[in-house]
PDB file of C-alpha atoms in Angstrom:
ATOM      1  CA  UNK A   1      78.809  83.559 162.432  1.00  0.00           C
ATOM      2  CA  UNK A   2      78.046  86.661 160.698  1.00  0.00           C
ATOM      3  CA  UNK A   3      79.208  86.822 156.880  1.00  0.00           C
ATOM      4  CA  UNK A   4      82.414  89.003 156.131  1.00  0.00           C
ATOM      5  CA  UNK A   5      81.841  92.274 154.449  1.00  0.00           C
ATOM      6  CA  UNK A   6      83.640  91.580 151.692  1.00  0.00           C
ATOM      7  CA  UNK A   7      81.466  88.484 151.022  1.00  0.00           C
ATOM      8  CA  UNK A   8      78.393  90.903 151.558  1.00  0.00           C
ATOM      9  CA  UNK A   9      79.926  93.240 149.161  1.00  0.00           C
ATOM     10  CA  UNK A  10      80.146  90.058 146.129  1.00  0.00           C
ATOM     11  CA  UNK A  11      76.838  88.731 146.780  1.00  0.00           C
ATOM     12  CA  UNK A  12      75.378  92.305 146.755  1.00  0.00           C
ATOM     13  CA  UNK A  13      77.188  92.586 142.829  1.00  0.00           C
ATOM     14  CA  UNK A  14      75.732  89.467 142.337  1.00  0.00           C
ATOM     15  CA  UNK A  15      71.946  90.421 143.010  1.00  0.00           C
ATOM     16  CA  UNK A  16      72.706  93.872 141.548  1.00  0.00           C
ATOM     17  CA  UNK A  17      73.725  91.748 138.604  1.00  0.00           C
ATOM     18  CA  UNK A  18      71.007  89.252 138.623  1.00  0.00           C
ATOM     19  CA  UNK A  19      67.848  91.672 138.960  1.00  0.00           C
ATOM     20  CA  UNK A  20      69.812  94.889 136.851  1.00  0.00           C
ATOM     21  CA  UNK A  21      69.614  97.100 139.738  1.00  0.00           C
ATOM     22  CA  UNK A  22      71.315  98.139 142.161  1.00  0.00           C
ATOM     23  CA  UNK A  23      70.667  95.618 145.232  1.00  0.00           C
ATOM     24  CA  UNK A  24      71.880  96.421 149.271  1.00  0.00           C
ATOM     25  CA  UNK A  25      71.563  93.574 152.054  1.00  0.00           C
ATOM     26  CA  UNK A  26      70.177  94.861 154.582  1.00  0.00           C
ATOM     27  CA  UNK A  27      70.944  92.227 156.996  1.00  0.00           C
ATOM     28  CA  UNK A  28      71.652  88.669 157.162  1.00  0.00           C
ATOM     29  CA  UNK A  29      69.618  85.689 159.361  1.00  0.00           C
ATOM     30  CA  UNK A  30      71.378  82.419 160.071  1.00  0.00           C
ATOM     31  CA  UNK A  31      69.436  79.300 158.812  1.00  0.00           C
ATOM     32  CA  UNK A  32      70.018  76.311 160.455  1.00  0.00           C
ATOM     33  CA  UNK A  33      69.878  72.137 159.291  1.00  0.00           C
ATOM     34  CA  UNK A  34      72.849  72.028 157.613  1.00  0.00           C
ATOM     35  CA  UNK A  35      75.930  69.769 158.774  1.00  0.00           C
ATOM     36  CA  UNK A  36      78.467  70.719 155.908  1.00  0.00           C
ATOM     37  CA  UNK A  37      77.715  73.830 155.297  1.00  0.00           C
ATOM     38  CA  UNK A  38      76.354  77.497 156.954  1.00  0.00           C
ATOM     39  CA  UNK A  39      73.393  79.089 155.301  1.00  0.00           C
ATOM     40  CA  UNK A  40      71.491  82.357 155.551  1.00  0.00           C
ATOM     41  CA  UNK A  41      68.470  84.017 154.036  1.00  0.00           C
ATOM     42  CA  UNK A  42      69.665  87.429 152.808  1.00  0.00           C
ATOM     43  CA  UNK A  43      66.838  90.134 153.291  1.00  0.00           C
ATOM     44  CA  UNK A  44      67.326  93.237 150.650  1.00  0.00           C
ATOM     45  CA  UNK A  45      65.385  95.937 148.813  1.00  0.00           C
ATOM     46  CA  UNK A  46      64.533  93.759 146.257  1.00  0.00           C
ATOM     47  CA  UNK A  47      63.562  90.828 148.293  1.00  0.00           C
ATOM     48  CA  UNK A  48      65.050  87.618 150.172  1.00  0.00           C
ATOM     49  CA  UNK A  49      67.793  85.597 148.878  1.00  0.00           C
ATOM     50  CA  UNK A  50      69.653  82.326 149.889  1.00  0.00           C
ATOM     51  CA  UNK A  51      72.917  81.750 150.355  1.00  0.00           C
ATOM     52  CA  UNK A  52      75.087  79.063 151.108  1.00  0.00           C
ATOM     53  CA  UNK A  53      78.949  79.479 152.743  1.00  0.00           C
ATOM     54  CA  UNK A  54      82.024  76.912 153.026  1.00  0.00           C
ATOM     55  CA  UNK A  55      84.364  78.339 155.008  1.00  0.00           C
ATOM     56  CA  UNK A  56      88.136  76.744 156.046  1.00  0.00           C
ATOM     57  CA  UNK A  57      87.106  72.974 155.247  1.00  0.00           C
ATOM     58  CA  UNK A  58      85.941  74.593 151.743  1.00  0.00           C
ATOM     59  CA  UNK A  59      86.066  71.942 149.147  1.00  0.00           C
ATOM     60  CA  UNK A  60      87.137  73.640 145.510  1.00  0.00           C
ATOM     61  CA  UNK A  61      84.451  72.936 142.946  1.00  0.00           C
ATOM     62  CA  UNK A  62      82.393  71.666 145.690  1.00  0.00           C
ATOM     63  CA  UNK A  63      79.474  74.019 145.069  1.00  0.00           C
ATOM     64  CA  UNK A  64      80.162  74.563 141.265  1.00  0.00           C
ATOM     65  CA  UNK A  65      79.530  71.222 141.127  1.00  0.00           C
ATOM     66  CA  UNK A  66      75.969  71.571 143.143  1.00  0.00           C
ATOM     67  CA  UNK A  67      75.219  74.682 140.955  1.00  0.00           C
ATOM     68  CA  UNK A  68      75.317  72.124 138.180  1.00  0.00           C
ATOM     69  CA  UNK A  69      73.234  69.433 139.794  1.00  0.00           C
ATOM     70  CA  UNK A  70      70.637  72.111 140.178  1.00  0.00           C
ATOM     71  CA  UNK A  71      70.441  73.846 136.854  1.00  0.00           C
ATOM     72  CA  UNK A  72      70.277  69.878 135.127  1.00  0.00           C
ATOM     73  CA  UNK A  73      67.133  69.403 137.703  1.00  0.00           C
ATOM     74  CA  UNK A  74      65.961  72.791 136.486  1.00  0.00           C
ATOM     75  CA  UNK A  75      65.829  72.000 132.918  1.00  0.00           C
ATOM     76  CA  UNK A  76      64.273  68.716 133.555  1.00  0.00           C
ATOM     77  CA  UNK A  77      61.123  70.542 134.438  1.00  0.00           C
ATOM     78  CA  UNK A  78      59.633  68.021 136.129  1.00  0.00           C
ATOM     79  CA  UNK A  79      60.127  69.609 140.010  1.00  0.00           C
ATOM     80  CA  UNK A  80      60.333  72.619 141.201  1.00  0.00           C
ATOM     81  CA  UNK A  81      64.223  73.869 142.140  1.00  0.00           C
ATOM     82  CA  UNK A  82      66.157  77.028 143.254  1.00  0.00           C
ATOM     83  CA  UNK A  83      67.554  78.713 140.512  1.00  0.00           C
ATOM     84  CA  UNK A  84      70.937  79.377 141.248  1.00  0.00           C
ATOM     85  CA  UNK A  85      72.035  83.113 140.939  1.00  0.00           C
ATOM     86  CA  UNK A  86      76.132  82.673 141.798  1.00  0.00           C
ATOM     87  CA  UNK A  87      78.940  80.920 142.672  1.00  0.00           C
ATOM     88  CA  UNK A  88      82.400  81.456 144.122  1.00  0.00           C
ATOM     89  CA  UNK A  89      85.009  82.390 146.269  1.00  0.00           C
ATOM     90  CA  UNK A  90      85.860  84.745 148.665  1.00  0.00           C
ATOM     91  CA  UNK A  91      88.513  85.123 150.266  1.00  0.00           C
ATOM     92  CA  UNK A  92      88.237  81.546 152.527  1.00  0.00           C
ATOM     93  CA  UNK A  93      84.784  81.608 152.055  1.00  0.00           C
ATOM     94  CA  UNK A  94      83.133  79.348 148.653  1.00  0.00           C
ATOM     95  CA  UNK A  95      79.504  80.349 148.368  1.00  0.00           C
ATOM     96  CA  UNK A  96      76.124  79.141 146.603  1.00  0.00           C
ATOM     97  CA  UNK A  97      73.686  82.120 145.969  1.00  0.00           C
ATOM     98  CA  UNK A  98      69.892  81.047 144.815  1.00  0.00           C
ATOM     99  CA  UNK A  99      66.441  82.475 145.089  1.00  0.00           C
ATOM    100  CA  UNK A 100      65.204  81.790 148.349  1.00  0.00           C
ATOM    101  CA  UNK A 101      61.910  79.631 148.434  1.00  0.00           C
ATOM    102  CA  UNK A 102      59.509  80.353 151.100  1.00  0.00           C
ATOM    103  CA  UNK A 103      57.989  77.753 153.090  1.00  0.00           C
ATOM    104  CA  UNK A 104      54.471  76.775 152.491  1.00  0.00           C
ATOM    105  CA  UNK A 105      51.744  73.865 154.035  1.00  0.00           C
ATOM    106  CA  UNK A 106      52.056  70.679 152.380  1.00  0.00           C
ATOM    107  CA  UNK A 107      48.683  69.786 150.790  1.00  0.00           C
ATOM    108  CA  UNK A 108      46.640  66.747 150.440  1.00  0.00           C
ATOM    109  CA  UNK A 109      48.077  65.738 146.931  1.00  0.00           C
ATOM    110  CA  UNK A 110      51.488  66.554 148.085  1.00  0.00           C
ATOM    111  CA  UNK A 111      53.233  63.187 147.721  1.00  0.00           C
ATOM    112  CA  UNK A 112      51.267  61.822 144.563  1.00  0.00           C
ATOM    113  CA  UNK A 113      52.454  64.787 142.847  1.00  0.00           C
ATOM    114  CA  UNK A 114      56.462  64.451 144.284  1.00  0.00           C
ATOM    115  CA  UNK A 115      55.774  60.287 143.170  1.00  0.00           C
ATOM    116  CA  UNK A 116      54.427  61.542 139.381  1.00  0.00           C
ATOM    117  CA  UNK A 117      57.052  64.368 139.290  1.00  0.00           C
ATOM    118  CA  UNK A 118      59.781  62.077 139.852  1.00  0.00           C
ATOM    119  CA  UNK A 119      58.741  59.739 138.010  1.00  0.00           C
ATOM    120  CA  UNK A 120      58.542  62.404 134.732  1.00  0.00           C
ATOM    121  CA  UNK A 121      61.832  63.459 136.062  1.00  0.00           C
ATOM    122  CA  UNK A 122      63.642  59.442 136.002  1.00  0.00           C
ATOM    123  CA  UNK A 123      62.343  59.902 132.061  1.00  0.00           C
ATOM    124  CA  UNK A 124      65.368  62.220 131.025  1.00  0.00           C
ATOM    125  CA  UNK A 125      67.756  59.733 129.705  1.00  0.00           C
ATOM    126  CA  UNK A 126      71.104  59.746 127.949  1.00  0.00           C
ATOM    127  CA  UNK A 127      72.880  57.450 126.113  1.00  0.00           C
ATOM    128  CA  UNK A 128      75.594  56.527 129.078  1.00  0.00           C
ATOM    129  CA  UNK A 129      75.368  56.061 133.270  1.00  0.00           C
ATOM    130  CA  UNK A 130      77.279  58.414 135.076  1.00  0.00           C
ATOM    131  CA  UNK A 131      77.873  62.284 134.000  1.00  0.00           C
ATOM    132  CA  UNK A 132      80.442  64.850 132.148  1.00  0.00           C
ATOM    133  CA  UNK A 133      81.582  65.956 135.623  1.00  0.00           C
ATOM    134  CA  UNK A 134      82.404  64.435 138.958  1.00  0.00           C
ATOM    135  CA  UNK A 135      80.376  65.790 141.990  1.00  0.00           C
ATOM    136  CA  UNK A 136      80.009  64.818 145.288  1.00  0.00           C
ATOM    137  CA  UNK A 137      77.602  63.371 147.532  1.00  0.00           C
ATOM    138  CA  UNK A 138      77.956  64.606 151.205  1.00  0.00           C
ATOM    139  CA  UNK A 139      81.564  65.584 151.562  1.00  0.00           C
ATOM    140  CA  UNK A 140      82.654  62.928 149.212  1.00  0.00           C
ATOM    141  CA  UNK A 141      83.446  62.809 145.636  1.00  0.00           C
ATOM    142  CA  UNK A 142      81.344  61.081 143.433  1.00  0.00           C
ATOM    143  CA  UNK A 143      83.319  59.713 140.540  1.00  0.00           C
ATOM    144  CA  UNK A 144      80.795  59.912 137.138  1.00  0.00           C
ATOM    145  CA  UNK A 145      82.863  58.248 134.478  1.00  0.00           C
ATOM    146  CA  UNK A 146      80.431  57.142 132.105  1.00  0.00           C
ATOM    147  CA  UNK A 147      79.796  53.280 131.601  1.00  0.00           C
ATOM    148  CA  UNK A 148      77.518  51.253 129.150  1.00  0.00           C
ATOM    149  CA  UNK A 149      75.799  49.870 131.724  1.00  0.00           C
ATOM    150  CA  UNK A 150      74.802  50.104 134.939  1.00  0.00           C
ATOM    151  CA  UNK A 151      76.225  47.114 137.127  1.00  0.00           C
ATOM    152  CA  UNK A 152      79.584  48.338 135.741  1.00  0.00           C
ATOM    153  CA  UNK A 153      79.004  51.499 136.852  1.00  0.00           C
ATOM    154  CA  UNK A 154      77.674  51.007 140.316  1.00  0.00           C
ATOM    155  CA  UNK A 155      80.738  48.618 141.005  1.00  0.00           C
ATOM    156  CA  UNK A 156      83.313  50.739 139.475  1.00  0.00           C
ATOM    157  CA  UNK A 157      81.974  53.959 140.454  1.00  0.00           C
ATOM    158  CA  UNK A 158      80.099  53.872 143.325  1.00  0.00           C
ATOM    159  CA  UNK A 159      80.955  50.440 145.310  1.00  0.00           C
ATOM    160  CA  UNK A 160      84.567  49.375 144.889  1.00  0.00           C
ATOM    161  CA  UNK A 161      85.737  53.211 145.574  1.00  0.00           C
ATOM    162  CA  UNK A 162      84.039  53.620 148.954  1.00  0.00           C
ATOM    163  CA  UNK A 163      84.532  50.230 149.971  1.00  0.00           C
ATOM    164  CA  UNK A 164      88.596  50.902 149.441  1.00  0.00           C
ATOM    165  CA  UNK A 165      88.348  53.851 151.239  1.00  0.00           C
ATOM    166  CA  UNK A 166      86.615  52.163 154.246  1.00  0.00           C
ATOM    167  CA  UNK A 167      89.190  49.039 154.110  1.00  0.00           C
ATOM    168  CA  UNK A 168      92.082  51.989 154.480  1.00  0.00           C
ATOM    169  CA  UNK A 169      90.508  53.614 157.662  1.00  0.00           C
ATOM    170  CA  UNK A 170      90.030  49.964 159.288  1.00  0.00           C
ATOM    171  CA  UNK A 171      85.764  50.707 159.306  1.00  0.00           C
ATOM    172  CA  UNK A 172      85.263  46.981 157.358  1.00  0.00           C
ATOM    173  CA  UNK A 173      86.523  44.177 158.435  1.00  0.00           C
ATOM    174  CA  UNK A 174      88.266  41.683 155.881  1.00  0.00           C
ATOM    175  CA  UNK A 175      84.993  39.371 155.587  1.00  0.00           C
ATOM    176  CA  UNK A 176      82.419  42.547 154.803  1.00  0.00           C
ATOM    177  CA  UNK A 177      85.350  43.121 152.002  1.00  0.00           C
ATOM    178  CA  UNK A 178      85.461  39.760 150.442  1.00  0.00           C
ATOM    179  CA  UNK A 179      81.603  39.585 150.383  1.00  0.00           C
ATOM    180  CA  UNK A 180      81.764  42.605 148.179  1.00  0.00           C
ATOM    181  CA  UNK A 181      84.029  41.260 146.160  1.00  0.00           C
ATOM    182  CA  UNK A 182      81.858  38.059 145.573  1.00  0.00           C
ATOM    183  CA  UNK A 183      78.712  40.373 144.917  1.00  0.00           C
ATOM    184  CA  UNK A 184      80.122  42.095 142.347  1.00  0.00           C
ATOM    185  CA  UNK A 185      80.079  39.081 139.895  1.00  0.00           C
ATOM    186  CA  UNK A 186      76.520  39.050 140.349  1.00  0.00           C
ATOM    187  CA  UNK A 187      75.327  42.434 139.913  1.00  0.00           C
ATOM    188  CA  UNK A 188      74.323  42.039 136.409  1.00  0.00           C
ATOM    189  CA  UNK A 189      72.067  39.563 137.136  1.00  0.00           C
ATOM    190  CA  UNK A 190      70.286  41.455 139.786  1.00  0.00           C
ATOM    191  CA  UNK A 191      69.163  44.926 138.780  1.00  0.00           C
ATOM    192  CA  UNK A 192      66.831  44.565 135.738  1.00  0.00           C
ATOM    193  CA  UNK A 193      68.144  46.524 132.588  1.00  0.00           C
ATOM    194  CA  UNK A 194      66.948  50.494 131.960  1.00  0.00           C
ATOM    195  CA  UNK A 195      67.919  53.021 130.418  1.00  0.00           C
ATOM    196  CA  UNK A 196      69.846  55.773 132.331  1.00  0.00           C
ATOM    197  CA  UNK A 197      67.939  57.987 134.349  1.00  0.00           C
ATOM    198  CA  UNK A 198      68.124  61.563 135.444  1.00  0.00           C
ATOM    199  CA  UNK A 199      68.656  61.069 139.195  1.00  0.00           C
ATOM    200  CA  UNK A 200      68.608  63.381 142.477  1.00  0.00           C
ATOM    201  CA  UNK A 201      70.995  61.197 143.626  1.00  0.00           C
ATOM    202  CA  UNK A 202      70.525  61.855 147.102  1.00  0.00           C
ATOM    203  CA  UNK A 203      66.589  61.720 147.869  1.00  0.00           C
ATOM    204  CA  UNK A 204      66.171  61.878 151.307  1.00  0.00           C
ATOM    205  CA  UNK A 205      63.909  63.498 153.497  1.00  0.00           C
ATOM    206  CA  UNK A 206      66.215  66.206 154.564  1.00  0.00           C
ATOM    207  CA  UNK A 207      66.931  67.093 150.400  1.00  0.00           C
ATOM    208  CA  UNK A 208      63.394  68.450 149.701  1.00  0.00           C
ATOM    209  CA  UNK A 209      61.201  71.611 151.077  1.00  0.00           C
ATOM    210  CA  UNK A 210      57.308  72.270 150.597  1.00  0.00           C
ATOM    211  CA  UNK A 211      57.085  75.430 148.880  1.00  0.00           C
ATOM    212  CA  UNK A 212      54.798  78.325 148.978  1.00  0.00           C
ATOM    213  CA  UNK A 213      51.955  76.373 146.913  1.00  0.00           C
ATOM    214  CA  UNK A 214      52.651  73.271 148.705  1.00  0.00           C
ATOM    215  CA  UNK A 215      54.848  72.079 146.051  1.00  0.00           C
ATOM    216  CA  UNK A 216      58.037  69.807 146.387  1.00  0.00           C
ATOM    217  CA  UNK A 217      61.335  71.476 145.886  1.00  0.00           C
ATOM    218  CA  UNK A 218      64.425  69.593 145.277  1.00  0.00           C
ATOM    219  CA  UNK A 219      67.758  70.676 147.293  1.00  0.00           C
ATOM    220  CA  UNK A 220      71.276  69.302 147.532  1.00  0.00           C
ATOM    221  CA  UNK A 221      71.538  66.692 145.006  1.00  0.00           C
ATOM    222  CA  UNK A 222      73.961  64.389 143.774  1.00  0.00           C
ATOM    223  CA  UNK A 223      72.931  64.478 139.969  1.00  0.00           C
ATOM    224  CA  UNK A 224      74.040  62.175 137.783  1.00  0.00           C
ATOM    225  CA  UNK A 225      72.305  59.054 135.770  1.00  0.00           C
ATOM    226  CA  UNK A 226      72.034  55.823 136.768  1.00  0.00           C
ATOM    227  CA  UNK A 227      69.297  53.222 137.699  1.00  0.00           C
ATOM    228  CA  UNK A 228      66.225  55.004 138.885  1.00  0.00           C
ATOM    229  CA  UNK A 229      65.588  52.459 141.536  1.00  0.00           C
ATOM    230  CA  UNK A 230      68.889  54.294 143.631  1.00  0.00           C
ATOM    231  CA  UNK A 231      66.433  57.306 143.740  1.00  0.00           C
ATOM    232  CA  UNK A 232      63.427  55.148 145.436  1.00  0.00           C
ATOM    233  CA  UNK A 233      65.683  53.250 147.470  1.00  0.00           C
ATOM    234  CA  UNK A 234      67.257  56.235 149.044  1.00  0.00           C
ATOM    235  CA  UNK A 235      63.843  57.729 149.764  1.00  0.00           C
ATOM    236  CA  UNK A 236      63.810  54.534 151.825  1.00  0.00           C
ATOM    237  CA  UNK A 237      66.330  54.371 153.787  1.00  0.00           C
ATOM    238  CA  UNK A 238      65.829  56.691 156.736  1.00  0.00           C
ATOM    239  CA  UNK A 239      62.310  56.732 157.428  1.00  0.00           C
ATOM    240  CA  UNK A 240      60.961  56.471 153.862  1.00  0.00           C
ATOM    241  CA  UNK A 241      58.311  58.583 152.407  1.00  0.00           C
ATOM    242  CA  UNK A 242      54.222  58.385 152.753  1.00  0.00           C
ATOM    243  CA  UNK A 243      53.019  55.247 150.736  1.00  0.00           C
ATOM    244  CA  UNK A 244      50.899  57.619 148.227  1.00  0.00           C
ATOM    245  CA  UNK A 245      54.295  58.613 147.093  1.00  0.00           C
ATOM    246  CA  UNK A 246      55.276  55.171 145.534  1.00  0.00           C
ATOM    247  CA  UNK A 247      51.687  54.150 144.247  1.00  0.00           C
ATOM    248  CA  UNK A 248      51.685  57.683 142.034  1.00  0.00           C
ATOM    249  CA  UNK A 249      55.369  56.719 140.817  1.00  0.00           C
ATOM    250  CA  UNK A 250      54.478  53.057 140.213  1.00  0.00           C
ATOM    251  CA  UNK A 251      51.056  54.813 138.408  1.00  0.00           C
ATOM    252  CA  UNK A 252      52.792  57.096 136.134  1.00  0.00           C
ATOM    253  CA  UNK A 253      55.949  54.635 135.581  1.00  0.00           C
ATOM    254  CA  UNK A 254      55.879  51.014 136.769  1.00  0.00           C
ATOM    255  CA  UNK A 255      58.986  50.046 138.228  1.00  0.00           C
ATOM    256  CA  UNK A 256      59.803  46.367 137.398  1.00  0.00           C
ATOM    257  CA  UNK A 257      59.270  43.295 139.737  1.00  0.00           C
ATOM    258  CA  UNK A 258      61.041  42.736 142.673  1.00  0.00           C
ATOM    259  CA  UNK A 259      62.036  46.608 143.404  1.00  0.00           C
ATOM    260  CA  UNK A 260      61.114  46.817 147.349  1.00  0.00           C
ATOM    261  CA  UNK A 261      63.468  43.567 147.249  1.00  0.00           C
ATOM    262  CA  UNK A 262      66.159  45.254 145.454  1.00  0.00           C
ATOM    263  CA  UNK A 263      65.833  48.362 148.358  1.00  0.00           C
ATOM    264  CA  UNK A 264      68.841  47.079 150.240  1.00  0.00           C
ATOM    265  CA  UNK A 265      70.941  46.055 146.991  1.00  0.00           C
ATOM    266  CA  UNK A 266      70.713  49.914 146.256  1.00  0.00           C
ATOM    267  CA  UNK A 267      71.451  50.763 149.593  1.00  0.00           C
ATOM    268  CA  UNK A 268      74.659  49.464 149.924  1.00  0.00           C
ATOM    269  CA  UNK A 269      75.976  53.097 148.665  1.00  0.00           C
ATOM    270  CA  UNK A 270      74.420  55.523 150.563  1.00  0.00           C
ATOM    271  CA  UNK A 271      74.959  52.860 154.042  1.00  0.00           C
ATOM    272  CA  UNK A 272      78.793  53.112 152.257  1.00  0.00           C
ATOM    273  CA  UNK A 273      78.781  56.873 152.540  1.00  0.00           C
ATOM    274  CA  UNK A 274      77.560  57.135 155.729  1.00  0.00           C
ATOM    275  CA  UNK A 275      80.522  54.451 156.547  1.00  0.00           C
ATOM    276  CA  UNK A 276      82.802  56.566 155.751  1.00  0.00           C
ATOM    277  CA  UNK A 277      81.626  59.955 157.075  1.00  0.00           C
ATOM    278  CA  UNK A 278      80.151  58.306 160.464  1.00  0.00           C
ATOM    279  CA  UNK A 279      81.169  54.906 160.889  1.00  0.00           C
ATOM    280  CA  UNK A 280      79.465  53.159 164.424  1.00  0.00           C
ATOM    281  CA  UNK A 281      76.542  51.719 164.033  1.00  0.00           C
ATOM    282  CA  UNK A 282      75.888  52.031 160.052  1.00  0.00           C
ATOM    283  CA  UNK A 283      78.877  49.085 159.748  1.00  0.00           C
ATOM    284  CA  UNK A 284      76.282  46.517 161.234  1.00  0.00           C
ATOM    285  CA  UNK A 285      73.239  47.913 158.928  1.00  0.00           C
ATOM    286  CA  UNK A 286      75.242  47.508 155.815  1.00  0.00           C
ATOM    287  CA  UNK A 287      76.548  43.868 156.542  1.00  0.00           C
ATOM    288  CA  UNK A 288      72.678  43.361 156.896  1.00  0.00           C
ATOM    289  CA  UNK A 289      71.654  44.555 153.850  1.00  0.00           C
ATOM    290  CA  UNK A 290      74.796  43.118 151.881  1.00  0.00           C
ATOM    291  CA  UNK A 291      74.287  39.719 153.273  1.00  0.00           C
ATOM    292  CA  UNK A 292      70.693  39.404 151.763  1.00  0.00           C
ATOM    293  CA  UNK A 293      72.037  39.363 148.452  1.00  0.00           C
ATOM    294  CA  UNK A 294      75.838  37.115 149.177  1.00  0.00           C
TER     295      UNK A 294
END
């Protein structure tokens, strides 16, 4: 689908604005791997862009809420990110403008530096879990009301909301809901204490690129902070990531005994998601992993 001219006419201000010139778009090329949303690398006189478009399912604050994720990632310094140019609306149309990163080879010290990096990254702390803003993860909201600590939060927040909204489209049954229920009580006692940590929030394989210098770039997060072991888990959970990855975290920042048995505990929410969105066959994986720990 080719982007409206009045949508090339904004972005086009935008750029003009970004690089103080005058900027024309020259033409447009579809990118595709994204389910939510379309994307396209903009080619002009002064060089390739990004942009991504929402069209009638457009959520409102849905990308000024992942222009925010990014810029908080950005000033972490820790990993490489697109700096986002502009956001808006037009017309139908909500749209994410960034620098465009090239592609590059990934090199030998690839994932030992995305393990250190993100460990350096988990090291930006605040006082509370959770964030100043709600976001969203996928096509659902994410709910950041800050908490003292983090079992509240991850029940409150991330747990009880999802597994409501599951219970009200008939995807659990009445006995996955009850052993929730009789998990919460225990949280507390099963993820060690830390302080909050800057996360990606959604750190799967599909959320990062190798840049030009065979660098890791971080795309499509789901900021917020919380208990750093969500961000390793997630990494996890569909495939995982090359085992030089987690010996150069461990290296730089130890995680605490017991984490590759916590995996599934921190699961539960992005299995909970995927409930929601998909249903089938992620229903069975998530009474799995939920049953290890009630």
């Amino acid at each position: 689908m080719a982007l409206s001219g009045s949508l090339i006419e904004r972005l086009a201000q935008h750029l003009s604005d970004h690089v103080g010139r005058p900027v024309d778009i020259e033409h447009e090329r579809p990118v595709g791997g994204g389910s939510i949303n379309d994307a396209y690398r903009l080619h002009t006189n002064e060089g390739t862009f990004f942009v991504k478009v929402n069209g009638h399912d457009a959520i409102p604050s849905f990308f000024e809420a992942e222009a925010d994720g990014l810029e908080r990632l950005r000033q972490a310094n820790t990993l490489r990110v697109p700096q986002v140019i502009a956001f808006g609306e037009d017309h139908d149309d909500g749209y994410l403008l960034m620098e465009h990163i090239p592609p590059g080879p990934r090199g030998p010290d690839f994932w030992a530096d995305f393990g250190r990096s993100l460990a350096q990254l988990h090291r930006v702390t605040q006082p509370h879990f959770g964030l100043v803003r709600p976001n969203y993860i996928g096509t659902l909201k994410q709910v950041n009301t800050p908490e003292d600590d983090w079992a509240t939060f991850f029940q409150l927040h991330r747990l009880e909301p999802l597994v409501k909204m599951a219970r009200d489209q008939r995807k659990l049954n009445d006995a996955i809901v009850l052993r929730f229920e009789r998990l919460y009580g225990r949280l507390g006692d099963l993820f060690p204490r830390e302080a909050p940590a800057l996360l990606h929030g959604d750190l799967w394989k599909g959320n990062f690129l190798v840049g030009p210098e065979g660098e890791p770039v971080l795309i499509d997060p789901a900021v917020h902070h919380g208990h750093r072991e969500m961000d390793i888990a997630m990494t996890k959970l569909f495939g995982g990531f090359d085992e030089a990855f987690y010996s150069a975290y461990n290296a730089a920042w130890p995680l605490e005994r017991g984490w590759i048995e916590r995996t599934d505990l921190c699961s539960l929410y992005p299995l909970l998601v995927h409930v929601n969105l998909f249903g089938g066959g992620y229903v069975a994986q998530l009474d799995t992993a939920l049953q290890r720990y009630v």
